[in-house]
Coordinates of C-alpha atoms in Angstrom, one line a residue:
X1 CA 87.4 32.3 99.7
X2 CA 88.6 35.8 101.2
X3 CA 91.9 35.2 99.8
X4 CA 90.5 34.6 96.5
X5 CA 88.5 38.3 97.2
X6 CA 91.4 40.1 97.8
X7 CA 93.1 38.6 94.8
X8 CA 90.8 39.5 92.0
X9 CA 90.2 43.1 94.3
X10 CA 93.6 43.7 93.7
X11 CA 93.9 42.5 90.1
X12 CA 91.1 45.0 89.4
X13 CA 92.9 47.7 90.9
X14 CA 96.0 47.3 88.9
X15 CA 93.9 46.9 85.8
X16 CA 92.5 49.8 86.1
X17 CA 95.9 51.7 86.9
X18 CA 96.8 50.7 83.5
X19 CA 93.6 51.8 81.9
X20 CA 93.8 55.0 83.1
X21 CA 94.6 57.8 80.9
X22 CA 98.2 59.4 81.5
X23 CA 98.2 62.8 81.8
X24 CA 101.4 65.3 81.1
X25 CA 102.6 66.8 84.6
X26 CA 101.5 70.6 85.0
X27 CA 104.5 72.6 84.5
X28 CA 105.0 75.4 87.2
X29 CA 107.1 78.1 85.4
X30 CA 107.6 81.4 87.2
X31 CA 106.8 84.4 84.5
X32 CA 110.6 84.9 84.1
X33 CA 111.0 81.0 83.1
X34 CA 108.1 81.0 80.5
X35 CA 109.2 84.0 78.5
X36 CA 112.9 82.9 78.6
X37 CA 111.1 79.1 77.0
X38 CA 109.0 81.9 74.4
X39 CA 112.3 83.5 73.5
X40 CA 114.0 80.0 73.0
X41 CA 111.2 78.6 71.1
X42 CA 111.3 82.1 68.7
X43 CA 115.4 81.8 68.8
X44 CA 115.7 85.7 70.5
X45 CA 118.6 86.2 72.8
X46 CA 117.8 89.3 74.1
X47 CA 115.0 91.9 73.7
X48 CA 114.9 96.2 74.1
X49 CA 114.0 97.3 77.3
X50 CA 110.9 99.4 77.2
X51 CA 111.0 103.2 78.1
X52 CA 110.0 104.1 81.7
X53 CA 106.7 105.4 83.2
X54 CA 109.2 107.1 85.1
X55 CA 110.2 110.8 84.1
X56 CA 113.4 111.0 86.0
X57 CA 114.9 107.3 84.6
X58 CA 117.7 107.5 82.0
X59 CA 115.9 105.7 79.9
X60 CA 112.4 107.5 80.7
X61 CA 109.1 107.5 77.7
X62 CA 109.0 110.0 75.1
X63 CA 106.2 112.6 75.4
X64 CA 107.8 114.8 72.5
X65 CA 105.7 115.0 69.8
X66 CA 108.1 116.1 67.6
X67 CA 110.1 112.7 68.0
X68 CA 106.5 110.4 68.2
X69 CA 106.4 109.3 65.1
X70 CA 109.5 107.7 64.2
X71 CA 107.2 105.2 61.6
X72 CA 104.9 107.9 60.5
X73 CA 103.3 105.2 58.0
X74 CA 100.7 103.0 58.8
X75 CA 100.2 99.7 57.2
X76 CA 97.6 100.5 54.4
X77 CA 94.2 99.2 56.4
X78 CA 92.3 99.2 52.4
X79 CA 94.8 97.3 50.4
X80 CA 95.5 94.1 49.4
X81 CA 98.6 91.8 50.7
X82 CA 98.9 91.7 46.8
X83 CA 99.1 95.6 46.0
X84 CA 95.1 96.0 44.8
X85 CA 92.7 98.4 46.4
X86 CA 89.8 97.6 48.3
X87 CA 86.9 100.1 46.9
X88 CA 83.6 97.8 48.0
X89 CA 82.4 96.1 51.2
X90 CA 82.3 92.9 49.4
X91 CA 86.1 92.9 48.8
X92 CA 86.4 93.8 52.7
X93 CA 84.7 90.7 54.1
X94 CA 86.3 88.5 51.5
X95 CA 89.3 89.4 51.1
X96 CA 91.2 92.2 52.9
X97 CA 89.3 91.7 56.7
X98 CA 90.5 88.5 56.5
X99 CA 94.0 89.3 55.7
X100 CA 94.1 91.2 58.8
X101 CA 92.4 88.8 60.9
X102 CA 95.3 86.8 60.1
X103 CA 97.9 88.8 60.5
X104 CA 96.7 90.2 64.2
X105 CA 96.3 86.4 65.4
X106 CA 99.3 85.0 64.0
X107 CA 101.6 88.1 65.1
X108 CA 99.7 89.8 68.2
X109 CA 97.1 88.2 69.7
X110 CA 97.4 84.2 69.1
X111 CA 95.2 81.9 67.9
X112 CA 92.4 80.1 69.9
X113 CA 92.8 76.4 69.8
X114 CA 89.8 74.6 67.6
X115 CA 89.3 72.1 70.5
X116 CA 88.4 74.9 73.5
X117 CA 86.8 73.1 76.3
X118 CA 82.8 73.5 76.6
X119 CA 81.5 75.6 78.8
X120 CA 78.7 74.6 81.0
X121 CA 76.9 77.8 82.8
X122 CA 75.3 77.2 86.3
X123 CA 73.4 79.4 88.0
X124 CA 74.2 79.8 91.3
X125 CA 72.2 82.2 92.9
X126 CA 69.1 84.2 92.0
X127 CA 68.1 87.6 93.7
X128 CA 65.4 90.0 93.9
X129 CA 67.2 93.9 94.5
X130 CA 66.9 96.9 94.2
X131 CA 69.5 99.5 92.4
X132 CA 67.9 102.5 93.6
X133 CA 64.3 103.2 93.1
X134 CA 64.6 100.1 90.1
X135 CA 63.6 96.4 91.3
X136 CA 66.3 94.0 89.5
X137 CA 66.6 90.2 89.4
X138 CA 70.4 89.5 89.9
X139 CA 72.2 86.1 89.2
X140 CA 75.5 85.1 90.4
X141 CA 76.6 82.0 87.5
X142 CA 79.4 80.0 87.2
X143 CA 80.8 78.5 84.3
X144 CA 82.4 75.2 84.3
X145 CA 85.2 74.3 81.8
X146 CA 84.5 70.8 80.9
X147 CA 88.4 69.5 82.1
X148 CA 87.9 65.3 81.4
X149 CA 90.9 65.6 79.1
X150 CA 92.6 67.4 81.6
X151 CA 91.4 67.3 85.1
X152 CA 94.7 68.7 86.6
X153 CA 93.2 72.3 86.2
X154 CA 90.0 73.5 86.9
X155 CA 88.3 76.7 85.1
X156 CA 85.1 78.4 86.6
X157 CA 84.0 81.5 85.0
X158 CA 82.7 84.0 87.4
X159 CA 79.6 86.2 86.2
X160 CA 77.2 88.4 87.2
X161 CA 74.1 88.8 85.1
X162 CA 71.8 92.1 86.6
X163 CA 68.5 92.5 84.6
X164 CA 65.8 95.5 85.3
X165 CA 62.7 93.4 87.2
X166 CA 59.9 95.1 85.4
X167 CA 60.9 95.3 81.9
X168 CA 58.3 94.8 79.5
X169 CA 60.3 93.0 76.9
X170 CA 64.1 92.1 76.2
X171 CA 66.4 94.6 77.3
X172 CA 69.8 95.8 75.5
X173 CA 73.1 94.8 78.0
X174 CA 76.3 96.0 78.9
X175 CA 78.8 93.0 79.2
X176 CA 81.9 94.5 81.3
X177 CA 85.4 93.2 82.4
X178 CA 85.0 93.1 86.8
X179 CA 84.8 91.1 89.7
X180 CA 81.4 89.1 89.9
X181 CA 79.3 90.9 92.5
X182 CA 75.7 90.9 93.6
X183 CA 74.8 94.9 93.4
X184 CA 72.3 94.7 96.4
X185 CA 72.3 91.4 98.1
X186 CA 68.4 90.7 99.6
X187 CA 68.7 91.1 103.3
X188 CA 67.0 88.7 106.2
X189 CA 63.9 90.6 107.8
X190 CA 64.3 91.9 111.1
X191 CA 62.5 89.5 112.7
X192 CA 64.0 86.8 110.5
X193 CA 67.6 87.9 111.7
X194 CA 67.0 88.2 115.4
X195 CA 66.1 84.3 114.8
X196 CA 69.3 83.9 113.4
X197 CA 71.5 85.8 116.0
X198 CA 69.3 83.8 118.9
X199 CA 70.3 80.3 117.3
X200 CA 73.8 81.6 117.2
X201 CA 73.7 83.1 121.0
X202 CA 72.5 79.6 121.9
X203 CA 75.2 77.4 120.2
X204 CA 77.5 79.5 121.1
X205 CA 76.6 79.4 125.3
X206 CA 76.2 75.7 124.8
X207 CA 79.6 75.3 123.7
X208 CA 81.1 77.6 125.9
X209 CA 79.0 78.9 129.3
X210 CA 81.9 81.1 130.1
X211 CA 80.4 83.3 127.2
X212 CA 77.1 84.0 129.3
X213 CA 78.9 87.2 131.5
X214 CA 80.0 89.0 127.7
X215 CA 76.4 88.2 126.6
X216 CA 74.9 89.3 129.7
X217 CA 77.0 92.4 130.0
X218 CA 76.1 93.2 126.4
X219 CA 72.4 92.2 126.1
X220 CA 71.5 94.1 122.8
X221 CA 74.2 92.7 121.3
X222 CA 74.1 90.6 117.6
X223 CA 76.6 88.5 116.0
X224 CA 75.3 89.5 112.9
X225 CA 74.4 93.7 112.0
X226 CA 71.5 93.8 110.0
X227 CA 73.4 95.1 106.5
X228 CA 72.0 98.1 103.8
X229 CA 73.6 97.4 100.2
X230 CA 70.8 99.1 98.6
X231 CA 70.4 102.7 97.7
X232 CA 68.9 104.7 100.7
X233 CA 66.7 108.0 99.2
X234 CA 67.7 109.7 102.2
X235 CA 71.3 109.3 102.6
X236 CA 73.8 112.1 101.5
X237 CA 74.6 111.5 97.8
X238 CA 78.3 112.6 96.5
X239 CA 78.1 115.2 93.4
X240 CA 78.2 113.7 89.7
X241 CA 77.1 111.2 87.9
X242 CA 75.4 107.4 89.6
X243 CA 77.9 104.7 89.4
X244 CA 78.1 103.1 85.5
X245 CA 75.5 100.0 86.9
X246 CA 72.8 102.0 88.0
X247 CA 72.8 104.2 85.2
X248 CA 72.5 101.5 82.8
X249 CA 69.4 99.7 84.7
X250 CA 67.6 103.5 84.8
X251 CA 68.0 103.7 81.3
X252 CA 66.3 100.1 80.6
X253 CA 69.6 98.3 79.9
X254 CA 71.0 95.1 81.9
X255 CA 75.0 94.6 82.4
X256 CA 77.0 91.8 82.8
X257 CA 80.3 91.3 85.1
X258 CA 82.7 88.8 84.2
X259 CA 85.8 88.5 86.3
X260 CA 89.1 88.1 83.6
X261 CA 91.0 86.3 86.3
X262 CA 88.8 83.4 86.4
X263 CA 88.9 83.0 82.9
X264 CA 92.6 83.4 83.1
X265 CA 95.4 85.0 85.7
X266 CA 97.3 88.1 84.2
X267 CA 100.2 87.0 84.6
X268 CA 102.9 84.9 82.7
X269 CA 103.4 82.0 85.5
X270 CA 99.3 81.4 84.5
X271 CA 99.8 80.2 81.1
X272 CA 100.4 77.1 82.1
X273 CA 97.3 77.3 84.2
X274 CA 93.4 78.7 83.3
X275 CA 91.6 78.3 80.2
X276 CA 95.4 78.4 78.0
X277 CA 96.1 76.1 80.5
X278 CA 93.4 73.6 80.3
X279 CA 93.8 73.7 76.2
X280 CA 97.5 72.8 76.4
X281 CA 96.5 70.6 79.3
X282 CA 99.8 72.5 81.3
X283 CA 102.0 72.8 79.1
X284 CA 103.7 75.7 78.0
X285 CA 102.3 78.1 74.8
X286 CA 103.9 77.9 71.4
X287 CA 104.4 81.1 69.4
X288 CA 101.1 81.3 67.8
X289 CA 99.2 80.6 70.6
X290 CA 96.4 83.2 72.5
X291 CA 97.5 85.3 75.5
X292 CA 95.6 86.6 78.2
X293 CA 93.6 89.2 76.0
X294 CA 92.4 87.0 73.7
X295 CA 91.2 84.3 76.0
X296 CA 89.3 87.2 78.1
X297 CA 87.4 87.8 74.7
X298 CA 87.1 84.1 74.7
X299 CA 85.0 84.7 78.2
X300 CA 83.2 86.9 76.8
X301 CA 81.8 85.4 73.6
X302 CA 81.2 82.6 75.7
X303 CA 79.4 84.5 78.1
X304 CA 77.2 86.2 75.1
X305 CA 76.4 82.0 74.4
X306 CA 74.5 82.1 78.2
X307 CA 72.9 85.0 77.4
X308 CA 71.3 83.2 74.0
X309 CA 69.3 81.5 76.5
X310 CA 68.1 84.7 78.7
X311 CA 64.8 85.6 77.1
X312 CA 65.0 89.3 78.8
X313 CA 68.1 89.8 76.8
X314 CA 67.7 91.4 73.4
X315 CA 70.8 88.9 72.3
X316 CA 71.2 91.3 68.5
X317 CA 72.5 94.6 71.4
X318 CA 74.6 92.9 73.8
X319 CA 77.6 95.5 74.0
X320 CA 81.4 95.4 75.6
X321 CA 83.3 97.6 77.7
X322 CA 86.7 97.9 79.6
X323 CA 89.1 100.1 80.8
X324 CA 92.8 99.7 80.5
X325 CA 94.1 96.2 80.1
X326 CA 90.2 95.9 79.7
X327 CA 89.9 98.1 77.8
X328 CA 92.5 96.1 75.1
X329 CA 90.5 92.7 76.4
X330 CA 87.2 94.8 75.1
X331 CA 88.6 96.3 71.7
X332 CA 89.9 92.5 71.2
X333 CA 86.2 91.1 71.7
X334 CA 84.6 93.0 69.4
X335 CA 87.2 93.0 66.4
X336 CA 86.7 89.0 66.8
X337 CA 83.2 88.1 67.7
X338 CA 81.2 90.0 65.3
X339 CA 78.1 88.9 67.4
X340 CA 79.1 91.7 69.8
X341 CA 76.8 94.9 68.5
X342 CA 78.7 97.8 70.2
X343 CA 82.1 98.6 72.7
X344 CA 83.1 101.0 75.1
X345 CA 87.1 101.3 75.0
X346 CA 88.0 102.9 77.7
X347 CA 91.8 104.2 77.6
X348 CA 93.5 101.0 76.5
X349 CA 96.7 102.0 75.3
X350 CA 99.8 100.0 73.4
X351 CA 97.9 96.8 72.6
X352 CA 94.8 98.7 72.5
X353 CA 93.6 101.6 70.2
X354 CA 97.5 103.2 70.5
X355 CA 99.3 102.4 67.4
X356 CA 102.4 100.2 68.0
X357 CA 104.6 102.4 65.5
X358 CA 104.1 105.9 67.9
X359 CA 107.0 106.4 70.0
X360 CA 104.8 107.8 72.8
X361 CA 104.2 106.6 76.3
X362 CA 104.0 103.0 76.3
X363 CA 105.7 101.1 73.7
X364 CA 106.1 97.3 72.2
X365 CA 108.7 97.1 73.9
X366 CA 106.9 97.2 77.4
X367 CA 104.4 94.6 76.6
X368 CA 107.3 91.8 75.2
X369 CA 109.2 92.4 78.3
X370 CA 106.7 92.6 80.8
X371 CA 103.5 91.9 79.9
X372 CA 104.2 89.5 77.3
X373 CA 101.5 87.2 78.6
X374 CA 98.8 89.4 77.2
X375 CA 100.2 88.6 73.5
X376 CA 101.0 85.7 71.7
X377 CA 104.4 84.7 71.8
X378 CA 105.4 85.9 68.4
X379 CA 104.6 89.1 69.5
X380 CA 107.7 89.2 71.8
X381 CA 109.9 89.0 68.6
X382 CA 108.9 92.7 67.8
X383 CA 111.3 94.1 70.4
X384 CA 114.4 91.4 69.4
X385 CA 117.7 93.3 69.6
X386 CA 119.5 89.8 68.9
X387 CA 117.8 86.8 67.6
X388 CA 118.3 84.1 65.1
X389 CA 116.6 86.2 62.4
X390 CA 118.3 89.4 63.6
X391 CA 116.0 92.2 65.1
X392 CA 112.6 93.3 64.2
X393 CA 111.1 96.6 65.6
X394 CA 106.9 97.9 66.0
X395 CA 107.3 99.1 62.3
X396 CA 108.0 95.3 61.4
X397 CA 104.4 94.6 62.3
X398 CA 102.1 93.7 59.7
X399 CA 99.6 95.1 61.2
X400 CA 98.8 98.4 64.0
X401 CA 96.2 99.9 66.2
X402 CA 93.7 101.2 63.3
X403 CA 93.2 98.0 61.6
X404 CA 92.1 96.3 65.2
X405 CA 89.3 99.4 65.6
X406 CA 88.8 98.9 62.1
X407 CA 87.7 95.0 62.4
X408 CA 85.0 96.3 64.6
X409 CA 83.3 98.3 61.6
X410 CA 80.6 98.9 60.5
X411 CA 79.4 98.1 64.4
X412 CA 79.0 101.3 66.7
X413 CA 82.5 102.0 68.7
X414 CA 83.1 104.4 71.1
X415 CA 86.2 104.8 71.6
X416 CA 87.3 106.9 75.2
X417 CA 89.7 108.7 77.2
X418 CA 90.8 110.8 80.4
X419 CA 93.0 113.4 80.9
X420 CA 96.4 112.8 82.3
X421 CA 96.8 115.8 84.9
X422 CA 93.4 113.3 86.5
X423 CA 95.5 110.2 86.2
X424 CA 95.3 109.0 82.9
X425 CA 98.6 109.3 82.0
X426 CA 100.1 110.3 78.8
X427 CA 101.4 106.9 78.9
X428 CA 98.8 106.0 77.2
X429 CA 99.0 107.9 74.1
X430 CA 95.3 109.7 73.5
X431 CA 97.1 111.8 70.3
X432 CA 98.0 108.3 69.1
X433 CA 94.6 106.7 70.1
X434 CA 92.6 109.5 68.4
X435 CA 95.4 108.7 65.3
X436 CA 94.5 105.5 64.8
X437 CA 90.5 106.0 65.2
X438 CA 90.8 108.5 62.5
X439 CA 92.8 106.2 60.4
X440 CA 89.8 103.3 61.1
X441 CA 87.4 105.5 59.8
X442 CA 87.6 104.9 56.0
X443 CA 86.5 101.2 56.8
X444 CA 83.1 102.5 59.0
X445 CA 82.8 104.6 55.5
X446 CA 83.4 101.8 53.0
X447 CA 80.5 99.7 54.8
X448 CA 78.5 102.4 54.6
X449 CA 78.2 103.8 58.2
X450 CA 79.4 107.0 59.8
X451 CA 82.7 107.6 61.1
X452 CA 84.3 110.4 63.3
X453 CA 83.3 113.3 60.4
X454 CA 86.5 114.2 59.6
X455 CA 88.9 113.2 56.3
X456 CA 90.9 109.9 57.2
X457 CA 94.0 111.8 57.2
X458 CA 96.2 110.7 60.5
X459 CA 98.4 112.5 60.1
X460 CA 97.0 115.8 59.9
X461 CA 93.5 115.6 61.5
X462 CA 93.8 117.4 65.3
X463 CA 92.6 116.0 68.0
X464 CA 89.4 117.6 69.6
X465 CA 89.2 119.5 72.7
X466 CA 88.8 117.8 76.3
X467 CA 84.7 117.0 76.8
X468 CA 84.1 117.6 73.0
X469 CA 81.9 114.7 72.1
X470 CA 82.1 113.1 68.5
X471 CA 79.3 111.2 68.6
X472 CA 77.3 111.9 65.4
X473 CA 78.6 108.1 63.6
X474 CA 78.9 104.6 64.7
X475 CA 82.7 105.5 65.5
X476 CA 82.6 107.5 68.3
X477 CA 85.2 109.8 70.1
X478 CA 85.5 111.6 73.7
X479 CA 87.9 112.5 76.4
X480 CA 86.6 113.4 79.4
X481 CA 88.0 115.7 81.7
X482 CA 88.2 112.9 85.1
X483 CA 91.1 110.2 85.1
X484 CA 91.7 106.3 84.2
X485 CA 88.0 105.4 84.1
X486 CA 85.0 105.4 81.5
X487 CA 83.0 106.7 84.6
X488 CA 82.3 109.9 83.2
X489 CA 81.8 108.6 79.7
X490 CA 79.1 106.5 80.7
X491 CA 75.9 109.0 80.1
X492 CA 77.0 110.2 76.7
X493 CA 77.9 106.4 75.5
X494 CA 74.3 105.3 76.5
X495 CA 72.2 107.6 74.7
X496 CA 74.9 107.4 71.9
X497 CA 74.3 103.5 71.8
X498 CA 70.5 104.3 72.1
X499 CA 70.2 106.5 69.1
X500 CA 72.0 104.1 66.9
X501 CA 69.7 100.5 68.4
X502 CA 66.4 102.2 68.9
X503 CA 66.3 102.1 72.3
X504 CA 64.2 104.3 74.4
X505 CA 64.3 104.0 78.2
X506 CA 61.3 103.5 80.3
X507 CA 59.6 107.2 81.2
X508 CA 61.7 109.0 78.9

C-alpha cells in the first residue's frame, strides 16, 4: 500500500512539472552589453561621443553662444505633419497633440506596453506627527506589481503619503520624485522606552552574564536613545526658507514621495529588471520600448490611482515635481497623464525642457551613450555616426524640448532653474530651457491660458534676470539665485499654484 503512495505521489509531482508554465530565463546584461544589443537591433555601428562636463578635455561642451545654435529651427510645434496650420484648440487635441504624442514616444521616450502589470497599493504603516507646529497623519505604502506571468522579478513601489491632520476638507498635493520617508516618526514614551531597554538589559544578561560588570559599570546606560525627528521650537534654526515638505503642509497642501528606483533602477543593466523588466518578463527592450523616464511617470500616474481613493485628497490638484533626471521624470508625467493638474520642473536639462538641437552643455549625444536607459532605444540612433541608414543627428528629431512643455498646456507649469556659479551648471542649458518655454507658449495661448507674457519668438526673446519671477500665467518661469535644487523656488511656486486652483491656506 505505501508503495502504491509513493507511486501516485510521485506521478503527481511530475504532472505537475509539466503543467507548469515555462518561463524565459532573466537575462543579466551589464549596461555596456544592453546598448551594444539596442545598437544591433537599430543596425548602428558606432555612435558620437558626447562633449565633456569637463572644461579642460579636448573634446570639452560648448558654452559659446555664438556657436549654440547650430539648428536654429525648431520643429513647427502648431502645424500639421501635412503642412496646414493649427489656429483652434479643437484642431490641437485632434489632430496636431496627437501627432506629437507620437512622435515623442516612438522616437524619445518609448511606448508603455498595453498589458502593464496591476498595481496593488498596501499600506504599511500609519503615523500620527508632527512637521513643526502642524499635526500630520503619515503613511508609508507599498505597491505590489502583480508578477503571476512573471514571478522571476518582483516590483514594490515605495511611497510616502503625508497629509495635514486637521484639515477641514480635501487638500491640494505635491507628488515628488525621493526616497520614501516618514517625516517625524512617533516616538515610544519615556516610560514606554525604559520598558523596552529593561527587556533588552534582561535578555541580553540572560544570554550572556559576563555582560552584568559593562551594565553595572554603566548603570544609566540604554540600548536604545530616546530619538527627536520632530521640529523642536527652541532649537537653533539655520537662515532661509523651511525645507520644501514643511512648507507645503503650512500652506494646507499634502505631498507625496515616491522613490524612482523602486519603480525602476537608473541604470541600463535594470532593463531587464523592474517594471520594464516585469513587462518583458526579462528580456531585453526593443527600439520602441519605454526607458527609465517614462516608466517613473508610469509610478507616478499610478500613484495618482491610490490617491483616487484618499478622501483628504482634492484628486482634480494633485501636482508633480523633480529636479534633474527628476526633473525630466516630472516634465514627462505631466505631458502624458493629463490627470496631473500642475508641475514643478526643476533644472532638467537635455531630455528635459533643453532643446535637443542647442549645442550647449549637455547634448544627445550624452544621453545615447551614457544614459541611454532613460530613452527609448530609437533614441540612441540620433547620435549614429555609422549605421545601416547612415547617420542622423538632434536636428533629425521630429520633435524637441518645446513641444514636450507644450503637451502640458493649457495646465499651470512652472518651469525652474539655479544659477551655475551655486552649482547648477551651465551644463544644463537655462538660455536653451527659457528658449524652449518661450517657444511652448503659443500652445498655453491657443487653449486659451496665459503664457510667459512675452511674443513666442525663441529666437529673440531674452532671458530674464536671476530671481525675476514670471509668474503672471499658467506657464511659469524663474531662476533662483541657489544651485541644483527647486529649494528656493518652492515659496513662489505655491502661492503661484494657489492663485491659479483657489487655494487659500489655513490662517492666511
Amino acid at each position: 500500500m505505501r508503495r502504491i503512495v509513493y507511486l501516485l505521489f510521485f506521478i503527481s509531482l511530475r504532472a505537475a512539472a509539466q503543467n507548469a508554465p515555462a518561463y524565459p530565463p532573466l537575462v543579466n546584461f551589464t549596461a555596456d552589453q544592453d546598448k551594444d544589443n539596442m545598437m544591433k537591433q537599430l543596425g548602428i555601428i558606432s555612435l558620437r561621443p558626447g562633449p565633456s562636463g569637463d572644461e579642460k578635455a579636448p573634446n570639452h561642451a560648448n558654452y559659446d553662444e555664438a556657436l549654440a545654435n547650430p539648428y536654429p529651427d525648431y520643429p513647427e510645434i502648431l502645424t500639421l505633419k501635412n503642412g496646414k496650420k493649427v489656429t483652434t484648440a479643437e484642431q490641437w487635441w485632434k489632430l496636431r497633440r496627437p501627432e506629437i504624442v507620437e512622435d515623442f514616444e516612438r522616437e524619445v521616450y518609448g511606448r508603455i506596453p498595453k498589458d502593464v502589470p496591476k498595481i496593488t497599493w498596501e499600506v504599511k504603516i500609519t503615523d500620527r506627527e508632527f512637521m513643526g507646529f502642524t499635526p500630520v497623519i503619515a503613511k508609508q505604502l507599498v505597491g505590489h506589481a502583480d508578477n503571476a506571468a512573471y514571478p522571476l522579478i518582483d516590483v514594490n513601489i515605495a511611497m510616502t503619503l503625508v497629509l495635514p491632520a486637521n484639515s477641514k476638507g480635501p487638500v491640494p498635493l505635491l507628488i515628488m520624485f525621493a526616497p520614501s520617508a516618514l517625516p517625524a516618526p512617533a516616538q515610544p514614551a519615556k516610560d514606554e522606552l525604559q520598558k523596552i531597554n529593561d527587556a533588552l538589559k534582561d535578555l541580553l544578561l540572560n544570554a550572556r552574564p559576563d555582560l552584568k560588570p559593562i551594565f553595572d559599570k554603566y548603570p544609566a546606560y540604554n540600548m536604545i536613545a530616546a530619538q527627536n525627528y520632530g521640529f523642536n521650537p527652541f532649537a537653533p534654526r539655520p537662515a532661509g526658507d523651511l525645507p520644501a515638505a514643511q512648507q507645503l503642509i503650512a500652506d494646507g497642501w499634502g505631498y507625496v514621495l515616491i522613490d524612482p528606483a523602486s519603480i525602476q533602477a537608473d541604470n541600463g543593466a535594470g532593463l531587464t529588471k523592474g517594471i520594464i523588466g516585469l513587462t518583458n518578463k526579462g528580456q531585453p527592450r526593443k527600439p520602441e520600448d519605454w526607458g527609465a523616464l517614462r516608466a517613473w511617470a508610469w509610478g507616478a500616474s499610478r500613484a495618482l490611482d491610490y490617491l483616487a481613493t484618499e478622501p483628504m485628497v482634492d484628486i482634480k490638484h494633485v501636482g508633480i515635481e523633480g529636479v534633474s533626471r527628476y526633473g525630466k521624470a516630472a516634465l514627462v508625467t505631466m505631458a502624458f497623464d493629463q490627470r496631473f493638474a500642475m508641475g514643478l520642473i526643476a533644472s532638467s536639462g537635455e531630455g528635459g525642457t533643453k532643446p535637443h538641437r542647442r549645442n550647449f552643455g549637455e547634448a544627445v549625444e550624452n544621453l545615447a551613450g551614457g544614459e541611454y536607459h532613460w530613452m527609448a532605444g530609437n533614441f540612441i540612433k540620433y547620435a549614429a555616426s555609422n549605421a545601416g541608414f547612415g547617420n542622423k543627428t538632434a536636428n533629425d528629431l521630429p520633435v524637441d524640448a518645446h513641444e514636450l512643455i507644450a503637451l502640458c498646456a493649457p495646465r499651470p507649469t512652472f518651469i525652474s532653474h539655479g544659477i551655475p556659479s551655486q552649482g547648477d551648471a551651465n551644463w544644463l542649458d537655462h538660455q536653451g530651457s527659457y528658449m524652449a518655454t518661450i517657444a511652448a507658449g503659443s500652445v498655453f495661448k491657443l487653449l486659451g491660458v496665459k503664457d510667459l507674457g512675452f511674443t513666442n519668438d525663441y529666437k529673440t526673446e531674452k532671458m530674464p534676470g536671476v530671481n525675476v519671477s514670471i509668474l503672471d500665467g499658467q506657464l511659469a518661469w524663474r531662476q533662483h539665485d541657489g544651485g541644483h535644487t527647486d529649494g528656493p523656488n518652492i515659496k513662489y511656486f505655491i502661492g503661484w499654484a494657489d492663485k491659479f486652483i483657489g487655494h487659500t491656506a489655513a490662517g492666511r
